[in-house]
Amino acid sequence: MDTDKKYAWSPLPTREDMLKSLETEHFDVLVIGGGATGTGVALDATSRALKTAMVEKYDFSCGTSSRSTKLIHGVVRYLQKAVFNLDLEQVYGSFWQHDDARMNIAIAISTARMGGSVANYMEVLELHKSKDENGKEVVSGARVKDRITDREFNIKAKCVINATGPYTDHIRLMGNKEDKKKLYLLPDYYR
């Protein structure tokens, strides 16, 4: 057996390795938010050979992404077409249910396996700006705080994507304090 070969089941980098990478490397893309949209964007960017970083303030898929109906939509209609005269009342189990949080974590792990740097419990404190080649001010990274160790550092990136769901305005207004709030959240009793 060739021990120099890297196999798909090789261990993932540790969280400390990920944090070191986030602090020292320059990324093509920084994704803020580790829900369904954020992990999907990070995986897509990584799969296109972009050097990608993703940070999440809490745990992956703990916000809106964890509050779906858990049903794979439309499955009943397709099952009825696939199985003639299927009586769904006779079907037991949970094959039509979907564990969205598990899928979200699997996508984050896939991003890490493909070379992306991902870390949860990383709070964005501020967005950094720099001038592009035309002299226009653009977001070029973020200052983050590790909520586990309280360590703060900067992440440098050519592009920053805000995938924070209901916290979109909080991050967006870091980049432009004169802008107005655009997203208004309803109280919990509407959920």
Short mmCIF file of C-alpha atoms in Angstrom, two decimals:
data_model
loop_
_atom_site.label_atom_id
_atom_site.label_comp_id
_atom_site.label_asym_id
_atom_site.label_seq_id
_atom_site.Cartn_x
_atom_site.Cartn_y
_atom_site.Cartn_z
CA MET A 1 0.00 0.00 0.00
CA ASP A 2 1.37 3.39 -1.03
CA THR A 3 1.51 5.51 2.15
CA ASP A 4 2.33 8.72 0.26
CA LYS A 5 -1.08 8.76 -1.42
CA LYS A 6 -3.73 11.13 -0.08
CA TYR A 7 -7.06 9.34 0.30
CA ALA A 8 -10.57 10.80 0.49
CA TRP A 9 -10.90 9.51 4.05
CA SER A 10 -7.80 11.32 5.27
CA PRO A 11 -8.42 13.40 8.41
CA LEU A 12 -9.80 16.89 8.08
CA PRO A 13 -7.69 19.82 9.24
CA THR A 14 -8.23 20.68 12.89
CA ARG A 15 -10.11 23.81 13.91
CA GLU A 16 -6.79 25.36 14.93
CA ASP A 17 -5.40 24.63 11.43
CA MET A 18 -8.48 26.28 9.91
CA LEU A 19 -8.08 29.36 12.13
CA LYS A 20 -4.39 29.66 11.23
CA SER A 21 -5.33 29.46 7.55
CA LEU A 22 -8.05 32.10 7.97
CA GLU A 23 -5.61 34.43 9.72
CA THR A 24 -2.57 34.05 7.47
CA GLU A 25 -3.82 33.39 3.94
CA HIS A 26 -5.37 35.71 1.36
CA PHE A 27 -8.65 34.37 -0.05
CA ASP A 28 -10.52 34.87 -3.30
CA VAL A 29 -13.87 34.59 -1.50
CA LEU A 30 -14.95 35.09 2.11
CA VAL A 31 -18.46 33.81 2.83
CA ILE A 32 -20.09 35.15 5.98
CA GLY A 33 -22.81 32.77 7.16
CA GLY A 34 -22.84 29.00 7.60
CA GLY A 35 -26.46 28.17 6.81
CA ALA A 36 -27.79 26.48 3.68
CA THR A 37 -26.93 29.42 1.41
CA GLY A 38 -23.51 30.13 2.92
CA THR A 39 -22.29 26.53 2.86
CA GLY A 40 -23.67 26.09 -0.67
CA VAL A 41 -21.88 29.21 -1.90
CA ALA A 42 -18.64 28.17 -0.18
CA LEU A 43 -18.76 24.67 -1.71
CA ASP A 44 -19.52 26.07 -5.16
CA ALA A 45 -16.65 28.58 -4.94
CA THR A 46 -14.23 25.92 -3.68
CA SER A 47 -15.28 23.50 -6.43
CA ARG A 48 -14.41 26.21 -8.98
CA ALA A 49 -10.85 26.36 -7.60
CA LEU A 50 -11.38 29.65 -5.78
CA LYS A 51 -9.51 29.95 -2.49
CA THR A 52 -12.50 30.11 -0.15
CA ALA A 53 -13.09 30.96 3.50
CA MET A 54 -16.39 30.63 5.35
CA VAL A 55 -17.21 31.84 8.86
CA GLU A 56 -20.37 31.37 10.95
CA LYS A 57 -21.18 33.25 14.17
CA TYR A 58 -22.87 30.29 15.86
CA ASP A 59 -23.01 26.64 14.78
CA PHE A 60 -23.57 25.58 11.18
CA SER A 61 -27.26 25.47 10.26
CA CYS A 62 -28.45 26.78 13.62
CA GLY A 63 -30.58 29.66 12.33
CA THR A 64 -33.18 29.80 9.60
CA SER A 65 -31.66 26.77 7.85
CA SER A 66 -32.61 24.58 10.80
CA ARG A 67 -36.25 25.61 10.71
CA SER A 68 -37.46 24.03 7.48
CA THR A 69 -40.40 21.63 7.33
CA LYS A 70 -37.92 18.74 6.92
CA LEU A 71 -39.89 17.48 3.92
CA ILE A 72 -38.47 17.00 0.49
CA HIS A 73 -41.08 19.01 -1.39
CA GLY A 74 -43.07 17.32 -4.09
CA VAL A 75 -41.97 13.82 -3.15
CA VAL A 76 -45.54 12.56 -2.67
CA ARG A 77 -46.58 13.52 -6.20
CA TYR A 78 -43.55 11.78 -7.73
CA LEU A 79 -43.98 8.69 -5.57
CA GLN A 80 -47.59 8.35 -6.70
CA LYS A 81 -46.45 8.46 -10.31
CA ALA A 82 -43.63 6.00 -9.65
CA VAL A 83 -45.70 3.45 -7.75
CA PHE A 84 -49.12 2.77 -9.27
CA ASN A 85 -51.97 3.25 -6.76
CA LEU A 86 -49.64 3.90 -3.86
CA ASP A 87 -51.52 4.34 -0.60
CA LEU A 88 -49.23 6.62 1.41
CA GLU A 89 -51.02 5.70 4.65
CA GLN A 90 -49.46 2.25 4.36
CA VAL A 91 -45.98 3.66 4.04
CA TYR A 92 -44.16 3.94 7.36
CA GLY A 93 -40.84 5.42 8.32
CA SER A 94 -39.35 8.74 7.51
CA PHE A 95 -37.92 8.28 4.05
CA TRP A 96 -39.58 11.53 2.96
CA GLN A 97 -38.04 13.51 5.78
CA HIS A 98 -34.79 15.30 5.30
CA ASP A 99 -32.18 16.16 7.95
CA ASP A 100 -31.27 19.62 6.75
CA ALA A 101 -28.73 20.29 9.51
CA ARG A 102 -26.84 17.08 8.74
CA MET A 103 -26.77 17.92 5.04
CA ASN A 104 -25.54 21.44 5.84
CA ILE A 105 -22.67 20.08 7.95
CA ALA A 106 -21.84 17.57 5.20
CA ILE A 107 -21.56 20.46 2.73
CA ALA A 108 -19.28 22.38 5.11
CA ILE A 109 -17.11 19.26 5.52
CA SER A 110 -17.01 18.81 1.73
CA THR A 111 -15.82 22.41 1.41
CA ALA A 112 -13.03 21.72 3.91
CA ARG A 113 -12.08 18.45 2.15
CA MET A 114 -11.77 20.38 -1.13
CA GLY A 115 -9.39 22.90 0.46
CA GLY A 116 -11.73 25.58 1.78
CA SER A 117 -11.19 27.05 5.24
CA VAL A 118 -14.36 26.89 7.36
CA ALA A 119 -14.93 27.79 10.99
CA ASN A 120 -17.98 28.19 13.16
CA TYR A 121 -18.28 30.39 16.27
CA MET A 122 -16.52 33.19 14.38
CA GLU A 123 -18.17 36.59 14.78
CA VAL A 124 -17.60 39.30 12.18
CA LEU A 125 -16.78 42.53 14.02
CA GLU A 126 -16.20 44.82 11.06
CA LEU A 127 -15.70 44.79 7.31
CA HIS A 128 -12.44 46.06 5.85
CA LYS A 129 -12.32 48.23 2.76
CA SER A 130 -9.63 49.06 0.24
CA LYS A 131 -9.45 50.83 -3.12
CA ASP A 132 -9.69 48.80 -6.31
CA GLU A 133 -7.73 49.57 -9.51
CA ASN A 134 -10.31 52.26 -10.42
CA GLY A 135 -10.03 53.97 -7.04
CA LYS A 136 -13.44 52.72 -5.90
CA GLU A 137 -13.75 51.59 -2.28
CA VAL A 138 -14.56 47.86 -2.03
CA VAL A 139 -14.93 45.40 0.83
CA SER A 140 -11.68 43.42 1.05
CA GLY A 141 -12.03 41.33 4.18
CA ALA A 142 -13.27 41.31 7.73
CA ARG A 143 -12.15 41.50 11.32
CA VAL A 144 -13.40 38.42 13.17
CA LYS A 145 -13.49 37.17 16.73
CA ASP A 146 -13.25 33.52 17.69
CA ARG A 147 -16.11 33.18 20.18
CA ILE A 148 -14.42 30.15 21.78
CA THR A 149 -11.00 31.69 22.53
CA ASP A 150 -11.85 35.43 22.24
CA ARG A 151 -8.95 35.78 19.77
CA GLU A 152 -9.41 38.47 17.10
CA PHE A 153 -7.78 38.65 13.68
CA ASN A 154 -8.31 39.85 10.10
CA ILE A 155 -9.35 37.74 7.12
CA LYS A 156 -8.24 39.12 3.75
CA ALA A 157 -10.33 38.41 0.64
CA LYS A 158 -10.93 39.77 -2.85
CA CYS A 159 -14.68 39.24 -2.51
CA VAL A 160 -16.95 39.07 0.54
CA ILE A 161 -20.37 37.40 0.31
CA ASN A 162 -23.01 38.14 2.94
CA ALA A 163 -25.09 34.96 3.41
CA THR A 164 -26.33 35.71 6.91
CA GLY A 165 -30.08 35.38 6.36
CA PRO A 166 -31.97 37.49 8.91
CA TYR A 167 -28.70 39.17 9.99
CA THR A 168 -28.07 40.51 6.48
CA ASP A 169 -28.63 44.14 7.47
CA HIS A 170 -26.27 43.88 10.43
CA ILE A 171 -23.38 42.84 8.17
CA ARG A 172 -24.44 45.07 5.25
CA LEU A 173 -24.53 48.17 7.43
CA MET A 174 -20.96 47.48 8.61
CA GLY A 175 -19.88 48.24 5.06
CA ASN A 176 -22.05 51.33 4.65
CA LYS A 177 -23.14 52.98 7.88
CA GLU A 178 -25.10 55.73 6.06
CA ASP A 179 -27.42 53.21 4.39
CA LYS A 180 -30.81 52.39 5.87
CA LYS A 181 -32.06 49.13 7.30
CA LYS A 182 -33.95 47.10 4.67
CA LEU A 183 -34.85 43.89 6.47
CA TYR A 184 -37.42 43.91 9.25
CA LEU A 185 -37.85 40.78 11.33
CA LEU A 186 -41.19 39.74 12.76
CA PRO A 187 -41.51 38.63 16.39
CA ASP A 188 -41.19 34.91 17.20
CA TYR A 189 -44.93 34.40 17.58
CA TYR A 190 -45.30 34.72 13.78
CA ARG A 191 -43.16 31.62 13.23
#
